[in-house]
Amino acid sequence: MEQKHMSAFALYHTLQSDLPPPPKKPFQRVQVEVKKKKKKVNGSAAADVNQTRAKRKKIRNKLLKAANKETKKAGKDITEAEEEEESVPGESLDAVLTELTKVNSSRQRASQLFQWLINPVPAKAFFRDTWEKKPVLVQRKNPDYYKGLFSTAEFDRILREENVQYGVNLDITSYINGKRETHNPPGRALPFTVWDFYESGCSVRLLNPQAFSFTVWNVLSILQEQFGTMAGANVYLTPPGTQGFAPHYDDIEAFVVQLEGKKHWRVYNPRSENEVLPVFSSPNFDQAEIGKPILDVVLEPGDLLFFPRGFIHQGNCLPDAHSLHITISSYQKNSWGDLLQKVIPAALEVAMEEDVEFRRGLPLDYLTYMGVQNSDKEDAQRAKFLSRIENLMRRLPKYAPVDAAVDQKAREFFHDCLPPVLTPDELATSVHGAPARWAEGKVTDVGVHITTQTQIKILRAECARLCSNGDAVHLCHTTDNSRVYHKEELKSFEIQTEHTDAVEFLIHSYPSFVTVGSLPCDSVQDKIALAELLFEKGIIHTAEPLRAPPSVHSR
């Protein structure tokens, strides 16, 4: 008897309960429930498959019915709004990235790429009026505007060629009748299974696509200098007539870039002042908890939707098209409060060392009039106690090591950062283009010839930073970072005290080239030794490609 194919969606629901559960995601209420399949005494595998397919078809029909409702409800207003928009022209992404390789400063590259991302909204007006404040919608009527950033063809290539793991790099999700579920089996995500889940009506989320896509890596590595924090991304592929995620808000500033198909989005105001610019993402909400949307729109290829952290959102596909979008995110845990969490404990530690007032003992009887059980008392001792606390708090700022706390934030940023994508010129003039090689059965051209006349500069404005832990000075850098988030530890190495001024001079000279001879070191040997170290670490490049030392070259 010929065995019929069972879908991945059906196979998932027949997994034995002793399989390990998928990794938990932060703030997701609904965990996947893996049920044991009951054995049938009188039955066949074919009957089971047919029953599963019927169930899948039923789910599919429910999704389509729900999507048709949404279309009737919102379609007219959305179409009229779209028709009022004029087409927004723009350079292709390939052309933009090619032009950016000719820009001398990485900060200027970041600024120009960000302006292209949100065009025609001026960047200055965006950060003044919109950033952290309200959503903004850009409808361009230009389906090719973001072409080349990512595609379903690229998605398929990644599944075939890369080691994509369920729960680590990819999630299978659904949202049906108000219930959000994740359907990740264990192991590698292969096209055979992933596309079967998709055909069953499940959404597919690719986490950290920059680890697999060169173009996404390039774009994010440039944009991270615009934000001064990590720029991340997720890719979402949703079948027609379905929704993959429940309404929720995030703890990041989100740029939704529509790449293929169409998606219906609804965005809602934060529910209270406490949820404005939240510290953490929300759990999943029911529809009754979120009120009416302030924005109800369909995104088409080339469109952009931005919303700040705390704004509740949900997106569903209409019946006539799938949707592929990439969400570019930034500004997670980058508030004044996050900085003060580092400043205040350090300030208190310094104050207790240097100020005797912080070391004086508490009153003998303070427990009799302070604490929750005494909070309603009207007691002069309470007022005096609270006044003393306020006085000590006012003294605290003068002990605050703000620069040291900022350096701690910088270390976190450098650990989060993607490594830079080098331009052809940078490849030729950095350690990656050094002449050392194996040729004709031997090693040739080992080393590089750096002199006091050699012109050097750091690779990026934000690729290296001096940080001190109190005992030594280290140079943190991003040039050896992994494209996989936090796959490796922060990259840094100790800088000799006599070299710190020279490194600082080099960093502050960016984007200009400076000669090795101009480095403020004690001797010529120190200048050349420092330049060779930074070149070897991939932190600097030269104005012209370097040759091997004359003696090595001739040999």
Coordinates of C-alpha atoms in Angstrom, one line a residue:
M1 CA 0.0 0.0 0.0
E2 CA 1.5 3.4 -1.0
Q3 CA 2.2 5.6 2.0
K4 CA 0.8 9.2 1.6
H5 CA 2.8 12.3 2.6
M6 CA 2.1 13.8 6.0
S7 CA 2.6 17.5 6.3
A8 CA 5.2 19.0 8.6
F9 CA 2.3 20.7 10.5
A10 CA 0.7 17.3 11.1
L11 CA 4.0 15.7 12.0
Y12 CA 4.7 18.4 14.6
H13 CA 1.4 17.6 16.4
T14 CA 2.3 13.9 16.5
L15 CA 5.7 14.4 18.2
Q16 CA 6.1 12.3 21.3
S17 CA 5.9 14.2 24.6
D18 CA 9.4 13.2 25.7
L19 CA 11.0 15.4 23.1
P20 CA 12.7 18.5 24.5
P21 CA 10.4 21.6 24.3
P22 CA 11.5 24.5 22.1
P23 CA 13.5 27.2 23.8
K24 CA 11.4 29.8 25.6
K25 CA 11.1 33.3 24.1
P26 CA 10.9 36.3 26.5
F27 CA 7.4 37.6 27.2
Q28 CA 5.6 34.9 25.2
R29 CA 2.7 33.6 27.3
V30 CA 1.7 30.7 25.1
Q31 CA 4.0 27.7 25.1
V32 CA 3.8 25.0 22.5
E33 CA 1.9 22.0 23.8
V34 CA 3.3 18.7 22.5
K35 CA 0.6 16.0 22.6
K36 CA 1.1 12.3 22.5
K37 CA -0.6 10.6 19.5
K38 CA -3.0 7.9 20.6
K39 CA -2.5 4.5 19.0
K40 CA -5.5 3.3 17.0
V41 CA -6.2 -0.4 17.2
N42 CA -8.2 -0.5 14.0
G43 CA -7.0 2.2 11.7
S44 CA -4.5 3.1 9.0
A45 CA -1.8 5.6 8.5
A46 CA -3.6 6.8 5.4
A47 CA -6.7 7.6 7.4
D48 CA -4.6 9.6 9.9
V49 CA -3.1 11.6 7.1
N50 CA -6.4 12.3 5.5
Q51 CA -7.8 13.4 8.8
T52 CA -4.8 15.7 9.4
R53 CA -5.2 17.2 5.9
A54 CA -8.8 17.9 6.5
K55 CA -8.0 19.6 9.8
R56 CA -5.3 21.7 8.0
K57 CA -7.8 22.6 5.3
K58 CA -10.3 23.7 8.0
I59 CA -7.7 25.9 9.7
R60 CA -6.9 27.4 6.3
N61 CA -10.5 28.2 5.6
K62 CA -10.9 29.9 9.0
L63 CA -7.8 32.0 8.2
L64 CA -9.2 33.0 4.8
K65 CA -12.6 33.8 6.2
A66 CA -11.0 36.1 8.9
A67 CA -8.9 37.8 6.3
N68 CA -11.9 38.4 4.0
K69 CA -13.6 40.1 7.0
E70 CA -10.6 42.4 7.5
T71 CA -10.5 43.2 3.8
K72 CA -14.2 44.3 3.8
K73 CA -13.8 46.2 7.0
A74 CA -10.7 48.2 6.1
G75 CA -10.2 47.9 2.3
K76 CA -12.1 50.9 1.1
D77 CA -10.4 53.5 3.3
I78 CA -7.0 52.0 2.8
T79 CA -7.3 52.0 -1.0
E80 CA -8.4 55.6 -1.1
A81 CA -5.5 56.6 1.0
E82 CA -3.1 54.7 -1.3
E83 CA -4.5 56.4 -4.4
E84 CA -3.8 59.8 -3.0
E85 CA 0.0 59.0 -2.7
E86 CA 2.3 59.9 -5.5
S87 CA 5.2 57.6 -6.6
V88 CA 8.4 58.2 -4.8
P89 CA 11.4 57.6 -7.0
G90 CA 14.8 56.5 -5.6
E91 CA 18.1 54.9 -6.4
S92 CA 18.3 51.1 -6.2
L93 CA 19.9 49.6 -3.0
D94 CA 22.8 48.3 -5.1
A95 CA 23.5 51.7 -6.5
V96 CA 23.2 53.3 -3.1
L97 CA 25.6 50.9 -1.5
T98 CA 28.1 51.3 -4.4
E99 CA 28.0 55.1 -4.0
L100 CA 28.5 54.8 -0.3
T101 CA 31.8 53.0 -0.8
K102 CA 33.2 56.3 -2.2
V103 CA 32.2 58.2 0.9
N104 CA 35.2 58.9 3.1
S105 CA 33.4 58.9 6.5
S106 CA 31.5 56.0 8.0
R107 CA 29.3 58.4 9.9
Q108 CA 28.4 60.2 6.7
R109 CA 27.7 56.8 5.0
A110 CA 25.3 55.9 7.9
S111 CA 23.5 59.3 7.6
Q112 CA 23.1 58.9 3.8
L113 CA 21.9 55.3 4.0
F114 CA 19.4 56.2 6.8
Q115 CA 18.1 59.1 4.7
W116 CA 17.6 56.7 1.8
L117 CA 15.7 54.3 4.1
I118 CA 13.1 56.8 5.2
N119 CA 13.0 59.0 2.0
P120 CA 11.2 61.4 1.4
V121 CA 11.0 62.2 5.1
P122 CA 13.9 64.4 6.1
A123 CA 16.1 62.7 8.7
K124 CA 16.4 65.9 10.8
A125 CA 12.6 66.3 10.9
F126 CA 12.2 62.6 11.7
F127 CA 14.4 62.6 14.8
R128 CA 12.9 65.9 15.9
D129 CA 9.2 65.1 15.4
T130 CA 8.8 61.3 15.1
W131 CA 11.6 59.3 16.8
E132 CA 10.3 57.9 20.1
K133 CA 7.1 59.9 19.7
K134 CA 4.7 58.5 17.0
P135 CA 4.4 56.2 14.0
V136 CA 5.1 57.3 10.5
L137 CA 4.0 55.7 7.2
V138 CA 5.8 56.1 3.8
Q139 CA 3.9 54.8 0.8
R140 CA 6.0 55.1 -2.3
K141 CA 4.2 53.4 -5.2
N142 CA 7.6 52.1 -6.1
P143 CA 7.8 48.3 -5.7
D144 CA 11.5 48.2 -6.6
Y145 CA 12.6 50.7 -4.0
Y146 CA 13.9 48.1 -1.5
K147 CA 14.7 45.5 -4.2
G148 CA 17.9 43.6 -3.4
L149 CA 17.7 43.9 0.4
F150 CA 16.1 40.4 0.8
S151 CA 13.7 38.1 -1.0
T152 CA 11.9 34.8 -0.8
A153 CA 14.5 33.4 -3.3
E154 CA 17.2 34.4 -0.8
F155 CA 15.2 32.9 2.0
D156 CA 15.1 29.6 0.1
R157 CA 18.8 29.7 -0.6
I158 CA 19.6 30.2 3.1
L159 CA 17.4 27.2 4.0
R160 CA 19.2 25.0 1.5
E161 CA 22.8 26.2 2.0
E162 CA 23.0 27.4 5.7
N163 CA 22.7 25.6 9.0
V164 CA 19.5 27.2 10.1
Q165 CA 18.2 25.8 13.4
Y166 CA 14.6 25.9 14.7
G167 CA 14.3 28.2 17.7
V168 CA 17.7 29.7 17.3
N169 CA 17.6 31.1 13.7
L170 CA 14.0 30.4 12.7
D171 CA 10.5 30.2 14.2
I172 CA 7.3 28.7 12.8
T173 CA 4.3 30.6 14.2
S174 CA 0.5 30.9 13.9
Y175 CA -2.2 33.1 15.4
I176 CA -5.7 31.6 15.0
N177 CA -8.8 32.5 16.9
G178 CA -6.9 34.7 19.3
K179 CA -4.3 32.0 20.1
R180 CA -0.7 32.5 19.3
E181 CA 1.4 29.4 19.0
T182 CA 5.0 28.4 18.1
H183 CA 5.5 25.2 16.2
N184 CA 9.3 24.6 16.2
P185 CA 10.4 21.0 15.9
P186 CA 13.9 20.2 17.1
G187 CA 16.9 20.4 14.7
R188 CA 17.8 22.0 11.4
A189 CA 15.2 23.9 9.4
L190 CA 15.2 22.4 5.9
P191 CA 13.1 23.6 2.9
F192 CA 11.1 20.3 2.8
T193 CA 9.7 21.0 6.3
V194 CA 9.7 24.8 6.4
W195 CA 7.8 25.2 3.2
D196 CA 5.3 22.5 4.3
F197 CA 4.6 24.5 7.4
Y198 CA 4.2 27.6 5.3
E199 CA 1.7 25.8 3.0
S200 CA -0.2 24.8 6.2
G201 CA -0.8 28.5 7.0
C202 CA 2.1 29.1 9.4
S203 CA 4.3 32.2 9.3
V204 CA 8.1 31.9 9.2
R205 CA 10.3 34.3 11.1
L206 CA 14.1 34.3 10.3
L207 CA 16.0 35.7 13.3
N208 CA 19.2 37.7 12.7
P209 CA 19.2 37.4 8.8
Q210 CA 22.5 39.4 8.8
A211 CA 24.2 36.1 9.8
F212 CA 23.2 34.6 6.4
S213 CA 22.7 37.5 4.0
F214 CA 25.6 39.7 2.9
T215 CA 23.4 42.6 1.9
V216 CA 21.5 42.7 5.2
W217 CA 24.8 42.5 7.0
N218 CA 26.2 45.4 5.0
V219 CA 23.1 47.6 5.6
L220 CA 23.0 47.0 9.3
S221 CA 26.7 47.4 9.8
I222 CA 26.4 50.9 8.3
L223 CA 23.2 51.9 10.1
Q224 CA 24.6 51.0 13.5
E225 CA 26.7 54.1 13.4
Q226 CA 23.6 56.2 12.7
F227 CA 21.9 54.9 15.9
G228 CA 25.0 54.5 18.2
T229 CA 23.5 51.2 19.2
M230 CA 23.1 47.8 17.6
A231 CA 21.0 47.7 14.5
G232 CA 19.2 44.3 14.3
A233 CA 16.7 42.7 12.0
N234 CA 14.2 39.9 11.6
V235 CA 12.5 38.7 8.4
Y236 CA 8.8 37.7 8.4
L237 CA 7.2 35.6 5.7
T238 CA 3.4 35.2 6.0
P239 CA 1.0 33.1 3.8
P240 CA -2.0 34.7 2.2
G241 CA -5.0 35.1 4.5
T242 CA -3.1 34.4 7.7
Q243 CA -1.6 36.1 10.8
G244 CA 1.4 34.9 12.6
F245 CA 1.6 37.0 15.7
A246 CA -0.8 38.4 18.4
P247 CA -1.0 42.1 19.1
H248 CA 1.9 43.2 21.2
Y249 CA 4.4 46.0 21.7
D250 CA 8.2 45.8 21.5
D251 CA 11.1 47.4 23.4
I252 CA 12.8 48.6 20.2
E253 CA 12.3 51.3 17.6
A254 CA 10.9 49.4 14.5
F255 CA 11.3 50.1 10.8
V256 CA 9.0 47.7 8.9
V257 CA 10.3 47.5 5.3
Q258 CA 7.8 45.8 2.9
L259 CA 9.7 43.7 0.4
E260 CA 7.1 41.4 -1.4
G261 CA 3.3 41.0 -1.4
K262 CA 1.0 43.0 0.9
K263 CA 0.3 43.2 4.6
H264 CA -2.5 44.8 6.5
W265 CA -1.1 46.6 9.6
R266 CA -2.9 48.1 12.6
V267 CA -1.0 50.3 15.1
Y268 CA -2.4 51.4 18.5
N269 CA -1.4 54.0 21.1
P270 CA 0.3 52.8 24.3
R271 CA -2.5 51.9 26.7
S272 CA -1.1 54.1 29.6
E273 CA 1.7 56.4 30.5
N274 CA 3.5 53.4 32.1
E275 CA 3.7 51.7 28.6
V276 CA 5.3 54.7 26.8
L277 CA 8.8 53.8 25.8
P278 CA 8.7 50.5 27.8
V279 CA 11.8 48.8 29.2
F280 CA 10.6 45.3 28.1
S281 CA 8.4 43.9 25.3
S282 CA 4.8 43.1 26.2
P283 CA 3.1 39.7 26.4
N284 CA 0.5 38.9 23.8
F285 CA -2.7 40.9 24.0
D286 CA -6.4 40.0 23.4
Q287 CA -8.2 42.3 20.9
A288 CA -10.4 43.6 23.7
E289 CA -7.4 44.9 25.6
I290 CA -6.0 47.3 22.9
G291 CA -8.8 49.6 21.8
K292 CA -9.0 51.2 18.3
P293 CA -6.1 51.5 16.0
I294 CA -4.6 55.0 15.2
L295 CA -3.2 53.6 12.0
D296 CA -4.9 51.1 9.7
V297 CA -3.1 50.5 6.4
V298 CA -1.9 48.0 3.8
L299 CA 1.8 48.0 3.0
E300 CA 3.0 47.1 -0.5
P301 CA 6.5 46.6 -1.8
G302 CA 8.6 49.7 -1.4
D303 CA 6.5 51.0 1.6
L304 CA 7.9 51.7 5.1
L305 CA 6.2 51.8 8.5
F306 CA 7.9 53.1 11.6
F307 CA 6.6 52.8 15.1
P308 CA 8.4 53.5 18.4
R309 CA 8.7 51.1 21.3
G310 CA 5.4 50.8 23.3
F311 CA 3.1 51.2 20.3
I312 CA 1.0 48.0 20.0
H313 CA 0.8 46.5 16.5
Q314 CA -0.4 43.5 14.6
G315 CA -0.2 42.6 10.9
N316 CA -2.2 40.1 8.8
C317 CA -2.1 39.0 5.2
L318 CA -5.0 39.7 2.9
P319 CA -6.3 36.6 0.9
D320 CA -4.8 37.6 -2.4
A321 CA -1.0 37.8 -1.6
H322 CA 1.7 36.6 0.7
S323 CA 3.9 39.0 2.6
L324 CA 7.6 39.3 3.0
H325 CA 9.0 42.1 5.2
I326 CA 12.1 42.8 7.2
T327 CA 11.9 44.7 10.5
I328 CA 15.1 46.8 11.2
S329 CA 15.3 47.5 14.9
S330 CA 17.4 49.7 17.2
Y331 CA 17.6 51.5 20.6
Q332 CA 17.0 48.5 22.8
K333 CA 18.0 49.3 26.4
N334 CA 19.6 52.6 25.4
S335 CA 17.7 55.0 27.7
W336 CA 18.9 57.5 30.3
G337 CA 17.6 55.0 32.9
D338 CA 19.8 52.3 31.5
L339 CA 22.8 54.5 31.8
L340 CA 21.9 55.6 35.3
Q341 CA 21.7 51.9 36.3
K342 CA 25.4 51.9 35.8
V343 CA 26.1 55.4 37.2
I344 CA 24.3 55.3 40.5
P345 CA 25.7 52.1 42.0
A346 CA 29.2 53.2 41.0
A347 CA 28.6 56.7 42.4
L348 CA 27.5 55.2 45.7
E349 CA 30.5 53.1 45.9
V350 CA 32.8 56.1 45.4
A351 CA 30.8 58.2 47.9
M352 CA 31.1 55.6 50.6
E353 CA 34.9 55.6 50.1
E354 CA 35.3 59.3 50.0
D355 CA 32.5 60.9 52.1
V356 CA 32.1 60.1 55.8
E357 CA 28.5 61.2 55.8
F358 CA 27.6 58.1 53.7
R359 CA 29.4 55.9 56.3
R360 CA 27.7 57.2 59.4
G361 CA 25.4 54.7 61.1
L362 CA 21.6 54.7 60.9
P363 CA 19.5 55.8 63.9
L364 CA 19.2 53.1 66.6
D365 CA 15.4 53.1 66.5
Y366 CA 14.8 53.8 62.8
L367 CA 12.9 50.5 62.4
T368 CA 10.2 51.8 64.8
Y369 CA 9.1 54.6 62.6
M370 CA 10.2 53.7 59.1
G371 CA 9.1 50.9 56.7
V372 CA 5.7 50.1 55.1
Q373 CA 3.9 49.4 58.4
N374 CA 4.8 52.9 59.6
S375 CA 4.3 54.7 56.3
D376 CA 1.0 56.3 57.4
K377 CA 2.4 57.7 60.6
E378 CA 2.8 61.4 61.1
D379 CA 6.1 61.4 63.0
A380 CA 8.8 64.1 63.1
Q381 CA 11.4 61.4 63.2
R382 CA 10.1 60.1 59.8
A383 CA 10.4 63.6 58.3
K384 CA 13.9 64.0 59.6
F385 CA 15.0 60.6 58.3
L386 CA 13.6 61.3 54.8
S387 CA 15.3 64.7 54.8
R388 CA 18.6 63.0 55.5
I389 CA 18.1 60.7 52.6
E390 CA 17.3 63.6 50.3
N391 CA 20.5 65.4 51.5
L392 CA 22.7 62.4 50.7
M393 CA 21.0 61.9 47.3
R394 CA 21.9 65.5 46.5
R395 CA 25.5 64.9 47.4
L396 CA 25.7 61.8 45.2
P397 CA 26.2 63.4 41.7
K398 CA 29.6 64.8 42.5
Y399 CA 30.8 61.2 43.0
A400 CA 29.2 59.9 39.8
P401 CA 31.8 58.4 37.4
V402 CA 29.7 59.3 34.3
D403 CA 32.5 58.8 31.8
A404 CA 33.3 55.3 33.2
A405 CA 29.6 54.4 33.0
V406 CA 29.4 55.6 29.4
D407 CA 32.4 53.4 28.6
Q408 CA 30.6 50.5 30.1
K409 CA 27.7 51.2 27.7
A410 CA 30.2 51.6 24.9
R411 CA 31.6 48.1 25.7
E412 CA 28.2 46.6 25.4
F413 CA 27.6 48.4 22.1
F414 CA 30.9 47.1 20.7
H415 CA 30.0 43.6 21.8
D416 CA 26.6 43.9 20.1
C417 CA 28.1 45.4 16.9
L418 CA 28.4 43.7 13.5
P419 CA 31.8 43.7 12.0
P420 CA 32.3 46.3 9.3
V421 CA 31.8 45.2 5.6
L422 CA 35.0 46.4 4.0
T423 CA 35.0 48.4 0.7
P424 CA 37.2 47.2 -2.1
D425 CA 39.7 50.0 -1.3
E426 CA 39.7 49.0 2.4
L427 CA 40.3 45.4 1.5
A428 CA 43.3 46.3 -0.6
T429 CA 44.8 48.6 2.0
S430 CA 44.2 46.7 5.2
V431 CA 45.6 43.5 6.6
H432 CA 43.1 41.5 4.5
G433 CA 45.0 42.7 1.3
A434 CA 48.5 42.2 2.7
P435 CA 50.8 40.6 0.1
A436 CA 51.9 37.6 2.2
R437 CA 51.0 34.4 0.4
W438 CA 52.1 30.9 -0.6
A439 CA 53.4 30.8 -4.1
E440 CA 55.6 28.4 -6.1
G441 CA 56.0 26.0 -3.2
K442 CA 57.1 28.7 -0.6
V443 CA 55.9 31.6 1.5
T444 CA 56.5 35.0 0.0
D445 CA 56.1 38.7 0.9
V446 CA 55.7 38.1 4.7
G447 CA 55.2 41.3 6.7
V448 CA 54.5 44.8 5.6
H449 CA 56.7 47.8 5.2
I450 CA 55.4 50.6 7.5
T451 CA 57.5 53.8 7.8
T452 CA 57.1 57.1 9.5
Q453 CA 55.7 58.4 6.1
T454 CA 53.0 55.7 5.8
Q455 CA 49.5 57.3 6.0
I456 CA 47.0 55.5 8.2
K457 CA 43.5 55.9 9.6
I458 CA 41.1 53.7 11.6
L459 CA 38.6 51.7 9.5
R460 CA 35.4 53.2 10.9
A461 CA 34.5 56.0 13.3
E462 CA 33.0 53.4 15.7
C463 CA 35.3 50.4 15.2
A464 CA 37.7 51.1 18.1
R465 CA 37.4 52.8 21.5
L466 CA 39.7 53.2 24.5
C467 CA 38.2 51.9 27.8
S468 CA 39.7 51.6 31.2
N469 CA 38.8 49.1 34.0
G470 CA 40.8 51.1 36.5
D471 CA 43.9 48.9 36.4
A472 CA 44.7 49.0 32.6
V473 CA 43.6 50.6 29.4
H474 CA 42.1 48.4 26.7
L475 CA 41.3 49.1 23.1
C476 CA 37.9 47.6 22.3
H477 CA 37.2 46.9 18.6
T478 CA 34.6 45.4 16.3
T479 CA 36.7 44.3 13.4
D480 CA 36.8 40.7 14.6
N481 CA 33.2 40.4 15.7
S482 CA 31.0 37.6 14.5
R483 CA 27.9 38.2 12.3
V484 CA 26.1 35.9 14.8
Y485 CA 24.9 37.9 17.8
H486 CA 27.2 37.5 20.8
K487 CA 28.7 34.3 19.4
E488 CA 32.0 35.4 20.8
E489 CA 33.3 37.6 23.7
L490 CA 34.0 41.3 23.4
K491 CA 37.2 41.9 21.4
S492 CA 39.8 44.0 23.2
F493 CA 43.5 44.1 24.0
E494 CA 45.6 46.0 26.4
I495 CA 47.3 49.2 25.3
Q496 CA 50.5 50.3 26.9
T497 CA 50.2 53.6 28.9
E498 CA 52.7 55.4 26.7
H499 CA 50.6 54.5 23.6
T500 CA 47.2 55.7 24.8
D501 CA 47.7 59.3 23.6
A502 CA 48.7 58.1 20.1
V503 CA 45.6 55.8 19.9
E504 CA 43.4 58.7 21.0
F505 CA 45.0 61.0 18.4
L506 CA 44.3 58.4 15.7
I507 CA 40.6 58.0 16.8
H508 CA 40.0 61.8 16.9
S509 CA 41.7 62.3 13.5
Y510 CA 39.1 60.2 11.7
P511 CA 38.2 60.4 8.9
S512 CA 41.5 62.0 7.9
F513 CA 44.7 60.0 7.2
V514 CA 47.7 60.8 9.4
T515 CA 51.3 59.8 9.0
V516 CA 52.8 57.3 11.4
G517 CA 55.5 59.9 12.2
S518 CA 52.8 62.2 13.6
L519 CA 51.7 59.8 16.3
P520 CA 52.5 61.2 19.7
C521 CA 54.8 58.4 20.9
D522 CA 58.2 58.7 22.6
S523 CA 60.3 57.2 19.8
V524 CA 60.2 56.3 16.1
Q525 CA 60.3 52.6 17.1
D526 CA 57.2 53.0 19.3
K527 CA 55.3 54.8 16.5
I528 CA 56.0 52.0 14.0
A529 CA 55.4 49.2 16.5
L530 CA 52.0 50.7 17.4
A531 CA 51.0 51.1 13.7
E532 CA 52.1 47.5 13.0
L533 CA 50.0 46.2 15.9
L534 CA 46.9 48.1 14.9
F535 CA 47.4 47.1 11.2
E536 CA 47.7 43.4 12.2
K537 CA 44.5 43.6 14.3
G538 CA 42.6 45.0 11.3
I539 CA 41.8 48.3 13.0
I540 CA 43.6 50.6 10.6
H541 CA 44.2 50.7 6.9
T542 CA 46.7 52.7 4.8
A543 CA 46.3 55.3 2.1
E544 CA 48.0 53.0 -0.4
P545 CA 48.5 49.2 -0.5
L546 CA 51.5 48.2 1.5
R547 CA 54.4 46.2 0.1
A548 CA 56.4 43.6 1.9
P549 CA 59.7 44.8 3.5
P550 CA 62.4 45.2 0.9
S551 CA 64.6 42.4 2.3
V552 CA 61.7 39.9 2.4
H553 CA 60.4 41.0 -1.1
S554 CA 63.8 40.6 -2.7
R555 CA 64.3 37.2 -1.0

